[in-house]
PDB file of C-alpha atoms in Angstrom:
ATOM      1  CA  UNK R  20     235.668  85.288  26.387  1.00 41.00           C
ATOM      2  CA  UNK R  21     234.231  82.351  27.603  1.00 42.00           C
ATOM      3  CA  UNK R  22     234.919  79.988  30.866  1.00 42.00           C
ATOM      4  CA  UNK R  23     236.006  77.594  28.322  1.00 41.00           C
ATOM      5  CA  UNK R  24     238.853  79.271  27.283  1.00 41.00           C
ATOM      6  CA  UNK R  25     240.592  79.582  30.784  1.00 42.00           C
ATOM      7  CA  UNK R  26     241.119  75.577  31.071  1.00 41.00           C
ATOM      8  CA  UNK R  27     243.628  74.688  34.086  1.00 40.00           C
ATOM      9  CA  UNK R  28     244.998  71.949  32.206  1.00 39.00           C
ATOM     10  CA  UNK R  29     248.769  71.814  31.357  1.00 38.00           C
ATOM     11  CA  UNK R  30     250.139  73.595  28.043  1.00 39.00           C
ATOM     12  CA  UNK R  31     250.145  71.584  25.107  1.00 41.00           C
ATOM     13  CA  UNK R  32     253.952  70.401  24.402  1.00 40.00           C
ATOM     14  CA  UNK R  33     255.373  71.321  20.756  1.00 37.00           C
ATOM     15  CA  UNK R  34     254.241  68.369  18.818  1.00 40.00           C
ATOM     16  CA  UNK R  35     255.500  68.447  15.118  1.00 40.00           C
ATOM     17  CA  UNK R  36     256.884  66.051  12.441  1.00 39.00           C
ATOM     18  CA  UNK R  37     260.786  65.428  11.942  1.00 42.00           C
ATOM     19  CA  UNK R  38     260.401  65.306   8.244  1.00 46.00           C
ATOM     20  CA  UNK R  39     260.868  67.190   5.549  1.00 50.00           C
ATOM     21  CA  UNK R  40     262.229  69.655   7.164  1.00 50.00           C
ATOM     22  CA  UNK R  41     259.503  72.390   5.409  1.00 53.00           C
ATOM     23  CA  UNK R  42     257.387  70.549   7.502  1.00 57.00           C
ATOM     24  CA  UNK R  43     259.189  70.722  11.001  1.00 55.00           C
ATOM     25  CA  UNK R  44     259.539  74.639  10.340  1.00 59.00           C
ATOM     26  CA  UNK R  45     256.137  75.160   9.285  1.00 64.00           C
ATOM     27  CA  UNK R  46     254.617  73.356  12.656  1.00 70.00           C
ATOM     28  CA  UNK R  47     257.307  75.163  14.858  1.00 72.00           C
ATOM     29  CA  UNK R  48     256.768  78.405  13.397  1.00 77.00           C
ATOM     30  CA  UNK R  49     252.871  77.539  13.650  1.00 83.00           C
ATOM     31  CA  UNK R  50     253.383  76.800  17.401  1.00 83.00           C
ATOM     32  CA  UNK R  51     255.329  79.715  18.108  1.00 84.00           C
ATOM     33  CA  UNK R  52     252.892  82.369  16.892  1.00 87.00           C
ATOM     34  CA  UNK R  53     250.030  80.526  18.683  1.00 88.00           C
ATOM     35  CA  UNK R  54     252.084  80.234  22.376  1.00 88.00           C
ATOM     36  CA  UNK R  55     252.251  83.894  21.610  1.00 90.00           C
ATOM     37  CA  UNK R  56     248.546  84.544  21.292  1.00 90.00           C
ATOM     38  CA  UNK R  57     247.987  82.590  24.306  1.00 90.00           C
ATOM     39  CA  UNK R  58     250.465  84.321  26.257  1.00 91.00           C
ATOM     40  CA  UNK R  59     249.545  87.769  25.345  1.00 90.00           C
ATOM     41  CA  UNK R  60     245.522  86.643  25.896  1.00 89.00           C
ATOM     42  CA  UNK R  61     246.686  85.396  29.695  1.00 88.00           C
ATOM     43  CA  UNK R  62     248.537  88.412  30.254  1.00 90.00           C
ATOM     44  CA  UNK R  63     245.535  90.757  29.510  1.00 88.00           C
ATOM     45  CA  UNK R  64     243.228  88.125  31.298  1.00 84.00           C
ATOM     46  CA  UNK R  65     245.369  88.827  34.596  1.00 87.00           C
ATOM     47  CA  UNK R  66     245.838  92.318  34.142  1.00 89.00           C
ATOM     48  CA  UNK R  67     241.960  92.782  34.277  1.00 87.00           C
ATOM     49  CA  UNK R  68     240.548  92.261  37.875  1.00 85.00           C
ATOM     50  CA  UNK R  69     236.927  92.353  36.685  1.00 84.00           C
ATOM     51  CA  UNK R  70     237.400  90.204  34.032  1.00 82.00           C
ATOM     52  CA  UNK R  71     238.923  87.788  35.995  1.00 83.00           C
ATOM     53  CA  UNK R  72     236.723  87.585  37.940  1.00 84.00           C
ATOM     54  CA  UNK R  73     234.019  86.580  35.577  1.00 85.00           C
ATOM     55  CA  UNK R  74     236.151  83.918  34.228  1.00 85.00           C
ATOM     56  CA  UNK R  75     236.189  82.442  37.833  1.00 84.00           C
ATOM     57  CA  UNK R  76     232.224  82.756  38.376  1.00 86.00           C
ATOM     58  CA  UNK R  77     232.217  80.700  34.362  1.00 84.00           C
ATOM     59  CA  UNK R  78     234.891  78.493  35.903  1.00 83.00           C
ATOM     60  CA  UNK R  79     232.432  78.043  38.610  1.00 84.00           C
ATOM     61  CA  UNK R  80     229.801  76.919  36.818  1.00 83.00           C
ATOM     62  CA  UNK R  81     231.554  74.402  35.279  1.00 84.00           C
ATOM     63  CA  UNK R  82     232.552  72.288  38.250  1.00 82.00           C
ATOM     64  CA  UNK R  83     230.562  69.654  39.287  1.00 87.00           C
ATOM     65  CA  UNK R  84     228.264  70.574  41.919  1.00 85.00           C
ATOM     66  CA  UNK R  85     229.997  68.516  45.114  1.00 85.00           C
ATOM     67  CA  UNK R  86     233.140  70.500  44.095  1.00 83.00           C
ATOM     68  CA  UNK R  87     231.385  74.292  43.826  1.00 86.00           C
ATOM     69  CA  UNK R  88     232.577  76.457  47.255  1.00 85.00           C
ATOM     70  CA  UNK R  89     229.739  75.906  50.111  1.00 85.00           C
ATOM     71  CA  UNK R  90     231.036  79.677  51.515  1.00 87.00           C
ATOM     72  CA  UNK R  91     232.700  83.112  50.873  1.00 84.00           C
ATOM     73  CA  UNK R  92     235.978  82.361  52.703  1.00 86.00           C
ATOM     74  CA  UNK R  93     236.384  78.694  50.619  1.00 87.00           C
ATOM     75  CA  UNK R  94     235.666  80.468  47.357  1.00 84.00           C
ATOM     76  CA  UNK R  95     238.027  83.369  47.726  1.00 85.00           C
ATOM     77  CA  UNK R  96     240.529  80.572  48.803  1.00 88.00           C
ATOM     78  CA  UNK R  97     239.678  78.397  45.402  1.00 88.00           C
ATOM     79  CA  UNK R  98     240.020  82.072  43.734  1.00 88.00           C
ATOM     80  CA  UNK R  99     243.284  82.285  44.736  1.00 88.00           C
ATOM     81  CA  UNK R 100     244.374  79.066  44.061  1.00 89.00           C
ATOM     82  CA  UNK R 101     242.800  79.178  40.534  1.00 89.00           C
ATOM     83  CA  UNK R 102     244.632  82.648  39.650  1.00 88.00           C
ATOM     84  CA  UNK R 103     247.863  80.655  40.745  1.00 91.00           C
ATOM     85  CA  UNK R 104     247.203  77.816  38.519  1.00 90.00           C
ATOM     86  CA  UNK R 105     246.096  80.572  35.537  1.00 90.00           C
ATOM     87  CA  UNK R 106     250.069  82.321  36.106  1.00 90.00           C
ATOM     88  CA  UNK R 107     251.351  78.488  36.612  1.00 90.00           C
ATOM     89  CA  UNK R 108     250.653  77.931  32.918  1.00 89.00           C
ATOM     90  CA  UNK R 109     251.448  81.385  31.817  1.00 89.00           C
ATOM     91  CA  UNK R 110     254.936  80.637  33.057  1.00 91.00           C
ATOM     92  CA  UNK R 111     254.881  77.154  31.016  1.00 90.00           C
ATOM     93  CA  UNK R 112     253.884  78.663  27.855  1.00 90.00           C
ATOM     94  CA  UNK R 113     256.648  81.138  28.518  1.00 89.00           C
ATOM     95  CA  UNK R 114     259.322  78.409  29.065  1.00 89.00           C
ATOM     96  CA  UNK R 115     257.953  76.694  25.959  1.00 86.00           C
ATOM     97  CA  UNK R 116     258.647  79.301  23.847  1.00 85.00           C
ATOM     98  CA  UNK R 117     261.648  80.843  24.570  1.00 87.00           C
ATOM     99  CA  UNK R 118     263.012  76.673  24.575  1.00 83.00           C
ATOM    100  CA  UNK R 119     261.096  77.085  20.914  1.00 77.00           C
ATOM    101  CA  UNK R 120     262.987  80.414  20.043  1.00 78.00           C
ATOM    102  CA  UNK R 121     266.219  78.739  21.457  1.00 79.00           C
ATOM    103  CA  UNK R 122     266.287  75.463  19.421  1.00 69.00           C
ATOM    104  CA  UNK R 123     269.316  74.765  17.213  1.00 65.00           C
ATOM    105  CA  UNK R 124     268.369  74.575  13.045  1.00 60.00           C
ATOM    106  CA  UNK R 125     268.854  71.161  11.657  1.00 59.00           C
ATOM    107  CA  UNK R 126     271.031  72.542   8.682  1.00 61.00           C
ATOM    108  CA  UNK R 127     271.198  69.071   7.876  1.00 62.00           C
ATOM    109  CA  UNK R 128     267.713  68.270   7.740  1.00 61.00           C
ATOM    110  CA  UNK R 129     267.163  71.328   5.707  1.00 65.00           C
ATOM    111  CA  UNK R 130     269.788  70.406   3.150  1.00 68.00           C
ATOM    112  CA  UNK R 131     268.942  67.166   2.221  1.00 66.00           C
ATOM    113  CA  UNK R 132     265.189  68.121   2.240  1.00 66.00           C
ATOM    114  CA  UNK R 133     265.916  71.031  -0.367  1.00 71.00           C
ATOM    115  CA  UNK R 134     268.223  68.693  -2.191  1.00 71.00           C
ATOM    116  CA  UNK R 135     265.252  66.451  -2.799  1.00 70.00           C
ATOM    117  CA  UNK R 136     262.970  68.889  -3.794  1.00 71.00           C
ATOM    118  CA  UNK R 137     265.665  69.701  -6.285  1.00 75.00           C
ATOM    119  CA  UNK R 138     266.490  66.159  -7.407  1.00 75.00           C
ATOM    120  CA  UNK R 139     263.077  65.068  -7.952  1.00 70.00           C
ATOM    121  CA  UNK R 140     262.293  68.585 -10.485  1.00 72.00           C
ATOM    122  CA  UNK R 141     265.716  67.778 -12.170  1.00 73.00           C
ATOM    123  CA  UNK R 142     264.181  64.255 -12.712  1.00 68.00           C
ATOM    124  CA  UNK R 143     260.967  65.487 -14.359  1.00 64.00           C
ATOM    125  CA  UNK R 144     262.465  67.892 -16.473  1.00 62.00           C
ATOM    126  CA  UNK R 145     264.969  65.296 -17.580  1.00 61.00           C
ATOM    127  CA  UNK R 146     261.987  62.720 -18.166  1.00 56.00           C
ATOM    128  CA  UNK R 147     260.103  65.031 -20.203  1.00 54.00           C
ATOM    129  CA  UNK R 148     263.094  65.944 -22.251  1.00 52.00           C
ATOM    130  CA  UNK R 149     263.483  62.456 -22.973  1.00 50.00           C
ATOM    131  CA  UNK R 150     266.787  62.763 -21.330  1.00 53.00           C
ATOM    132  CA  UNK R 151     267.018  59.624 -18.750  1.00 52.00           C
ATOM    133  CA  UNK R 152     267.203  55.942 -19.686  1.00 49.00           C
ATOM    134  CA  UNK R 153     264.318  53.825 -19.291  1.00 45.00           C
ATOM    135  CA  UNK R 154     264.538  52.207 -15.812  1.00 43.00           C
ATOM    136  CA  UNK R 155     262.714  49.126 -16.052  1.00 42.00           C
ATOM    137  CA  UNK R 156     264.694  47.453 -19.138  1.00 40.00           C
ATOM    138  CA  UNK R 157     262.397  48.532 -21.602  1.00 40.00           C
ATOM    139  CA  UNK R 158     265.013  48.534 -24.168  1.00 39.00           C
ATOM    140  CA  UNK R 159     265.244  45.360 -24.434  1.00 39.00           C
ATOM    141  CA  UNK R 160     263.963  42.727 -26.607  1.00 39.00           C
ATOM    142  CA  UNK R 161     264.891  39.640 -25.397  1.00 36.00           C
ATOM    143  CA  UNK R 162     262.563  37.102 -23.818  1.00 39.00           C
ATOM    144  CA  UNK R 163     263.465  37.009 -19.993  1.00 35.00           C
ATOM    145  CA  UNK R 164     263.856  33.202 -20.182  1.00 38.00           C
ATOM    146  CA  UNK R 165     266.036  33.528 -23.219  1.00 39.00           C
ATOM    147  CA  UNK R 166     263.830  32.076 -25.568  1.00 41.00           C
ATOM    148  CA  UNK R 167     262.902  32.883 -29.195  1.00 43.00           C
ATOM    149  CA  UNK R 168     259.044  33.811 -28.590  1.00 45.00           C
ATOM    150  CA  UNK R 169     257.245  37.431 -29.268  1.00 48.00           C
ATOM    151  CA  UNK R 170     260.148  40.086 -28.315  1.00 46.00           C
ATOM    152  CA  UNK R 171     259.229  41.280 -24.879  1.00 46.00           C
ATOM    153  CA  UNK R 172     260.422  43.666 -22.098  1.00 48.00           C
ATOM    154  CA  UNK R 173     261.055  42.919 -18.846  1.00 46.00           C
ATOM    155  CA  UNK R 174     257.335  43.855 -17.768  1.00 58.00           C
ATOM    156  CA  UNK R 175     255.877  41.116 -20.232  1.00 71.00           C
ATOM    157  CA  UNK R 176     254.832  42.867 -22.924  1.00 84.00           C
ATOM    158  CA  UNK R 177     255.384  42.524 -26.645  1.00 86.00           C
ATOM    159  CA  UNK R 178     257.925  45.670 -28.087  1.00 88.00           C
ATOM    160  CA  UNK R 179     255.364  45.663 -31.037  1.00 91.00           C
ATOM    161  CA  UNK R 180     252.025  44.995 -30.271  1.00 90.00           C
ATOM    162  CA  UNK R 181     252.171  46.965 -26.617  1.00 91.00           C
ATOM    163  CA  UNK R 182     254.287  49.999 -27.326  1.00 93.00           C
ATOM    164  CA  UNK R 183     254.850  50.585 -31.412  1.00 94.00           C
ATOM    165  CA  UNK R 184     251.615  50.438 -32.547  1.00 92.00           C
ATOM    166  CA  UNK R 185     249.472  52.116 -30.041  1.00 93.00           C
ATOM    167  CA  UNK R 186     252.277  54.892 -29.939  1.00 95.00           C
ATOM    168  CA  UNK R 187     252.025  55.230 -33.557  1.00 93.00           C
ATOM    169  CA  UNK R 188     247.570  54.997 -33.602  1.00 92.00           C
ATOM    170  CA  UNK R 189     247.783  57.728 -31.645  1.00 94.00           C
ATOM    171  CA  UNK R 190     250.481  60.238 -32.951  1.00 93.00           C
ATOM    172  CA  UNK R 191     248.803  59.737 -36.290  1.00 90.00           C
ATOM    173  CA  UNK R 192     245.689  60.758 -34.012  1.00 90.00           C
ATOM    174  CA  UNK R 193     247.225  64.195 -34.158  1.00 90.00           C
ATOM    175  CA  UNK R 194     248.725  63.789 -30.254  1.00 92.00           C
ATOM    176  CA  UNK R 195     252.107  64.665 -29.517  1.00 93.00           C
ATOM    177  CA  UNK R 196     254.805  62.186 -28.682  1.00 93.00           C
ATOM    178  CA  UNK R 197     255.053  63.140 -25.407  1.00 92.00           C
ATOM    179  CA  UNK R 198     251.606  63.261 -24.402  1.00 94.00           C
ATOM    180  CA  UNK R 199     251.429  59.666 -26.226  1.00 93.00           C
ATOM    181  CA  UNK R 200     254.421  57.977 -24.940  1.00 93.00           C
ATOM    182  CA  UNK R 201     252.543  59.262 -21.305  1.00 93.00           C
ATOM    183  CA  UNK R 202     249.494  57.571 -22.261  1.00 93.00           C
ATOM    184  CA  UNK R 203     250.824  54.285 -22.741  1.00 93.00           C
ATOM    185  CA  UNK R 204     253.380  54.327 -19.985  1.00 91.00           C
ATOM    186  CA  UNK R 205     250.098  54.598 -17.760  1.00 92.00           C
ATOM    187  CA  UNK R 206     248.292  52.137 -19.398  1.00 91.00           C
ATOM    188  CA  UNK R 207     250.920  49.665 -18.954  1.00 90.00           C
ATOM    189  CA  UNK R 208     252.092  50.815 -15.982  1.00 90.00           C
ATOM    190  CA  UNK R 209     255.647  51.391 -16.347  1.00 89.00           C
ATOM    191  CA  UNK R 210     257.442  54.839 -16.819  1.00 89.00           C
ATOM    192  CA  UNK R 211     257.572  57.095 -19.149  1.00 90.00           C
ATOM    193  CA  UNK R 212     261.296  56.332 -20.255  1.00 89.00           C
ATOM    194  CA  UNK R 213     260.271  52.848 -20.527  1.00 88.00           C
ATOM    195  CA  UNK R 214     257.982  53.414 -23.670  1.00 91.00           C
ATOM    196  CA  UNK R 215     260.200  56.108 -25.010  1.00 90.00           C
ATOM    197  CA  UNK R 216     263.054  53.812 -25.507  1.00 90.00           C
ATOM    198  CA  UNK R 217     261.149  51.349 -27.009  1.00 90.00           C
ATOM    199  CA  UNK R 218     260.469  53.644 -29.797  1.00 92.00           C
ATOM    200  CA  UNK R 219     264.098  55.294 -29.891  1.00 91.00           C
ATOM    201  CA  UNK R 220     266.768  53.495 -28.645  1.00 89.00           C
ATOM    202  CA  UNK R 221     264.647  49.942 -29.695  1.00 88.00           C
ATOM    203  CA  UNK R 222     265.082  50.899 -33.188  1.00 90.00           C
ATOM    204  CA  UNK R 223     268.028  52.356 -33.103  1.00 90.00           C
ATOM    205  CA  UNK R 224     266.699  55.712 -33.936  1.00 91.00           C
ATOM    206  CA  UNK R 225     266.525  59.108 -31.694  1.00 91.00           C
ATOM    207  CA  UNK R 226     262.996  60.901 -30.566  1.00 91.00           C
ATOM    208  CA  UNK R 227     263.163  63.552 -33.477  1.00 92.00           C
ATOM    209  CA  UNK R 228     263.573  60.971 -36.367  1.00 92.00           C
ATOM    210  CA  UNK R 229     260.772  58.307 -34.262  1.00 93.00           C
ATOM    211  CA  UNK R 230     258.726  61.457 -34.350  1.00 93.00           C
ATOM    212  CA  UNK R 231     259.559  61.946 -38.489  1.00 92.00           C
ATOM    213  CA  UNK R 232     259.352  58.777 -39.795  1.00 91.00           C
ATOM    214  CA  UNK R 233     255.985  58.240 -38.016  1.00 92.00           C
ATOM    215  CA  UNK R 234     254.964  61.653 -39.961  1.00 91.00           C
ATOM    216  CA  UNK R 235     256.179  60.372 -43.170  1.00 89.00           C
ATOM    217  CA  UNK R 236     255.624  56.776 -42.924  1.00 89.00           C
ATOM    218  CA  UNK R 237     258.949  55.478 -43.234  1.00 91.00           C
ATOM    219  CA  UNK R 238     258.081  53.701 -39.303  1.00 91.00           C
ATOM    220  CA  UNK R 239     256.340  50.971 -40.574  1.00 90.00           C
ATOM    221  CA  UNK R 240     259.172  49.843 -43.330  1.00 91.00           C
ATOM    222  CA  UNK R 241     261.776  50.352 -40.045  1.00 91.00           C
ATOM    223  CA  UNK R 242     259.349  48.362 -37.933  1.00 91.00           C
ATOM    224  CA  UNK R 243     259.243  45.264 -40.214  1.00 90.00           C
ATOM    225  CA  UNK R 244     263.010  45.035 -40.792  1.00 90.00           C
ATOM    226  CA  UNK R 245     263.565  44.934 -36.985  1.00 89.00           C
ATOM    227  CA  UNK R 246     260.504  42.422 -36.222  1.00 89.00           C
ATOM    228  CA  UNK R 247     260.298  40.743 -39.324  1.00 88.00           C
ATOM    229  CA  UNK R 248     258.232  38.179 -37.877  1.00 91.00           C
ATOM    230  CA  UNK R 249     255.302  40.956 -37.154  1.00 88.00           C
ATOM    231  CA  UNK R 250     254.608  41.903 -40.692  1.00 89.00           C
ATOM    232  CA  UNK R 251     251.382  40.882 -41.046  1.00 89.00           C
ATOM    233  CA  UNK R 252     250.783  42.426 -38.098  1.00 90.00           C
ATOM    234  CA  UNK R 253     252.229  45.629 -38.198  1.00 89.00           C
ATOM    235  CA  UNK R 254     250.557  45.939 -41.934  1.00 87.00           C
ATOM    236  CA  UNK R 255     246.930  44.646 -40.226  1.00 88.00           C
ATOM    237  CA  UNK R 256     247.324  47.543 -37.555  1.00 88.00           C
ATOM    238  CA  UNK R 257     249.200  50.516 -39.159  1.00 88.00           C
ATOM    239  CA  UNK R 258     248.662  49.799 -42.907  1.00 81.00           C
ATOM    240  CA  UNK R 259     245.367  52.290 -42.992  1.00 83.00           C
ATOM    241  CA  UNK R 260     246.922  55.313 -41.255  1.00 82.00           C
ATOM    242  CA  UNK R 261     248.915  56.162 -44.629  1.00 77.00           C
ATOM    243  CA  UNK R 262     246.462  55.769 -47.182  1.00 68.00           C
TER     244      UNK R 262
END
């Protein structure tokens, strides 16, 4: 054990974050088990005469040299006054950590940070079951100044051109809806839900027919009655994937 180890500065106060609560366990319980290290260490450190000594002569030789003892008599007194200090911060460590082993459970805290954790895998399950609404309006297909332009959600882009077609390139790429309707939402930029509805709920259709008419071919007929105005280019992009 080195001199460094036996520095007479004050115990380091419990210092841990108030959320989640995962967190504010983890760092207590992490603080706890190392005040009891330390304590036990002291205790053996005081226990042992010999060693003590030693730490004192390492102690020693790290003080600057207008501080070292100039005789016997002053360096037993500093001795005694540095063994003091050494059961001085025993006794805070002590306090600390029967104040630590005392502390009331937020219950609370704990709740709402399990209820979260909950929530948010309730959410993703939901999501990939296609089983939430789209979030961001992209079922609809109204301009957002009302006017009779392209058919666009509330992110800008065109029902068609931005969702439809790539959706359907790619399924007929041999990829899965899911993993497709996750492609473009990150390409866009808007969730998940947002490009499944376009494809579902935009055509009036659920994910298991979307997912058999682009199989069969039937989309592109469904596509053309719903944006007749996109004809030539619904048969310019998807035309060649059923031939």
């Amino acid at each position: 054990m080195n001199g460094q180890s036996m520095s007479l500065s004050r115990p380091r106060g419990l210092t841990c974050p108030t959320h989640p609560a995962s967190q504010l366990l983890g760092a207590a319980d992490e603080r706890r088990n190392e005040l009891n290290q330390l304590i036990g260490q002291r205790k053996a450190e005081l226990a042992n005469e010999v060693e003590l000594e030693c730490l004192f002569e390492s102690y020693l030789e790290s003080l600057p040299v207008d501080k070292c003892p100039m005789s016997n008599p002053q360096k037993w007194r500093m001795y005694g006054s540095w063994e003091n200090k050494l059961k001085s911060e025993l006794a805070g460590w002590k306090n600390e950590l029967i104040e630590l082993e005392n502390r009331p459970i937020d219950k609370e805290l704990i709740f709402n940070s399990v209820r979260n954790k909950v929530m948010h895998l309730l959410q993703h399950e939901a999501q990939a079951a296609d089983l939430l609404p789209g979030d961001d309006g992209g079922s609809e297909d109204e301009n957002e100044d009302g006017g009779n332009g392209p058919k666009r959600g509330r992110k800008g882009f065109e029902n068609v051109q931005d969702y439809l077609i790539p959706v359907i390139q790619l399924m007929r790429n041999g990829k899965s809806h899911k993993e497709v309707f996750r492609t473009v939402a990150e390409k866009l930029k808007v969730n998940y839900n947002t490009v499944s509805a376009q494809c579902t709920r935009g055509l009036g259709i659920s994910t298991q027919e979307f997912i058999e008419r682009v199989q069969s071919g039937r989309i592109i007929q469904i596509i053309k009655n719903k944006y007749s105005d996109k004809r030539e280019l619904i048969d310019g992009e998807l035309g060649d994937l059923y031939i």
